[in-house]
XYZ file of C-alpha atoms in Angstrom:
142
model
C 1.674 -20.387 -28.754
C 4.665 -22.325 -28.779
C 5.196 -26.029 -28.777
C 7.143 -27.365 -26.044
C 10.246 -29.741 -26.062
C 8.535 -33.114 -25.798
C 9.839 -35.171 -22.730
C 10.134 -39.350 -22.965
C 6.586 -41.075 -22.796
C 5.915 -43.137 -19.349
C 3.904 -45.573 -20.798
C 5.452 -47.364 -24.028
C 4.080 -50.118 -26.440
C 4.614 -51.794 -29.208
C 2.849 -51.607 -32.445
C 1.195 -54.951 -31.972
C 0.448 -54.162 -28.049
C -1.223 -50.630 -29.312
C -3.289 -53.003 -32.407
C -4.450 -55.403 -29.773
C -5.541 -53.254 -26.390
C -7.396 -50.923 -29.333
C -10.085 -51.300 -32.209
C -9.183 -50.373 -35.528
C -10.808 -46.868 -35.274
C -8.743 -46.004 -31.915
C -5.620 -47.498 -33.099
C -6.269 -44.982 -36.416
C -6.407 -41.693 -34.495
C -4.679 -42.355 -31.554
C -1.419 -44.105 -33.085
C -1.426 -42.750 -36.639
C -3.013 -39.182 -36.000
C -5.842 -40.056 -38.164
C -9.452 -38.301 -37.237
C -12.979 -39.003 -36.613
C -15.559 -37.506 -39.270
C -16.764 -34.226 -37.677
C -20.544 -34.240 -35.404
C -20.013 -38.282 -34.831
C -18.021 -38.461 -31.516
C -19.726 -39.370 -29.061
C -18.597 -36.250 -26.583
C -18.906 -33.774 -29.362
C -22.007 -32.221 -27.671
C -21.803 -34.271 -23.776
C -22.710 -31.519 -21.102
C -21.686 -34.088 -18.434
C -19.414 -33.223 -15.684
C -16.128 -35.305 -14.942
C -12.711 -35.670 -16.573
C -11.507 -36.839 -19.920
C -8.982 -39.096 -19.975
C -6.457 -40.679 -22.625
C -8.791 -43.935 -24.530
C -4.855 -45.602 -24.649
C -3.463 -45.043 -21.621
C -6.028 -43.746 -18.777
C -4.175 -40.129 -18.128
C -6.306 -37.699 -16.720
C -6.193 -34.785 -19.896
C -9.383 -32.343 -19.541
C -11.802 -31.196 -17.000
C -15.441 -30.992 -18.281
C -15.764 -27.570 -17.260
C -13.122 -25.961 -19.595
C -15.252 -27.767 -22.534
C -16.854 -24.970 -24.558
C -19.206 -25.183 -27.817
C -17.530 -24.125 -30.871
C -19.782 -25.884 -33.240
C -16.734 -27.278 -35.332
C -17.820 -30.774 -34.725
C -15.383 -32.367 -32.283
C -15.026 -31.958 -28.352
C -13.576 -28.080 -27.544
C -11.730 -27.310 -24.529
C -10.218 -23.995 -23.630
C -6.959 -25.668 -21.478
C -5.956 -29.022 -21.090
C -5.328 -29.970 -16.777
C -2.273 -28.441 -14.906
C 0.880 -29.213 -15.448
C 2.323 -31.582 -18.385
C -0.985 -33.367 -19.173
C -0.628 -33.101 -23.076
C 2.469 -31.987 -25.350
C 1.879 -29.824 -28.157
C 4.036 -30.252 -31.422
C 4.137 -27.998 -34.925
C 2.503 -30.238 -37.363
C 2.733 -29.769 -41.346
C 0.715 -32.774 -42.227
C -1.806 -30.929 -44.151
C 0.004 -28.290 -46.246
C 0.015 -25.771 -43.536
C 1.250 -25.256 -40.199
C -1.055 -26.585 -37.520
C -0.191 -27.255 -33.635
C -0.900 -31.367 -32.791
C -1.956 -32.496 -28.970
C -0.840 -35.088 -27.784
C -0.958 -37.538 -24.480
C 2.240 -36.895 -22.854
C 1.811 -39.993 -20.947
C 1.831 -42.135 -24.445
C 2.229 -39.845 -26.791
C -1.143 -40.677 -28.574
C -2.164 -38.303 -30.871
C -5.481 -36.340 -29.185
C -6.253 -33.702 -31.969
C -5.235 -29.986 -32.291
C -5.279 -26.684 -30.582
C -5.962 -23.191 -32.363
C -5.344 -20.128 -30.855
C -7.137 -16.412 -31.872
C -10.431 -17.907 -33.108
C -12.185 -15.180 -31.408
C -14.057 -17.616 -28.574
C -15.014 -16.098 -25.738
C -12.907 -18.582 -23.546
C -10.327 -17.461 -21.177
C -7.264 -18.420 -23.189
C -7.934 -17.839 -26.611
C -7.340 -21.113 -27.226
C -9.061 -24.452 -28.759
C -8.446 -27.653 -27.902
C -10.026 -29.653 -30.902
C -9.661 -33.154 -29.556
C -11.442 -36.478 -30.930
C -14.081 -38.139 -28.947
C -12.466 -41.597 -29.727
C -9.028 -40.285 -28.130
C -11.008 -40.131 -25.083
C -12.732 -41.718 -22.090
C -15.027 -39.505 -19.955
C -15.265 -40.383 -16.437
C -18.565 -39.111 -14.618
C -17.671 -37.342 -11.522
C -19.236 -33.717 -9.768
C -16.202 -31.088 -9.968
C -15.365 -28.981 -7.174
């Protein structure tokens, strides 16, 4: 898995227009790549069908039918939507090379993806993405 060139962000914002359409929590994860405590998010177990969207700037992300149970305590997917719906980056932020999602849209920080876990998921991959990062909205799936 390689990280792809990152193209320009559509929607941009200042500091002060991220701190004010936000709460503190939101602004923490989404803006400075912080992350929620583990088994707290509030689509860490959700069954429900629809799409998951970017909490900053509405952009359609995930499809609740690649979501998958890993048990690590945040939201799994096995592939984000089609196309350029999130931009992955090499990130070094904890002693050790990880790959960092992102919102394409906004660049807001979503989570990160592993690959060769050993799920039994199409890809191989996991999409370890914070609940707050997102907004699920209920729809069937065809």
């Amino acid at each position: 898995m390689d990280p792809v060139t990152e193209p320009d962000a559509t929607v941009v914002k200042s500091d002060e227009e991220w701190r004010a359409q936000l709460t503190p929590a939101e602004y923490q994860v989404l803006r400075r790549a912080g992350t929620e405590r583990p088994f707290v998010g509030e689509y860490t177990d959700t069954k429900t069908a629809g799409v998951y969207s970017c909490r900053a700037c509405g952009a359609e992300l995930f499809r609740s039918d690649t979501k998958f149970e890993s048990h690590c305590g945040w939201p799994s997917f096995y592939t984000p939507l089609a196309g350029s719906a999130v931009i992955e980056r090499t990130d070094y932020s904890m002693g050790m090379k990880r790959v960092e999602v992102v919102c394409a849209t906004c660049k807001s920080h979503l989570g990160h993806v592993f690959e060769g876990e050993g799920y039994s998921t199409p890809t191989d991959l996991r999409y370890c993405i914070n609940s707050i990062s997102l907004r699920l909205e209920e729809k069937p799936l065809s």
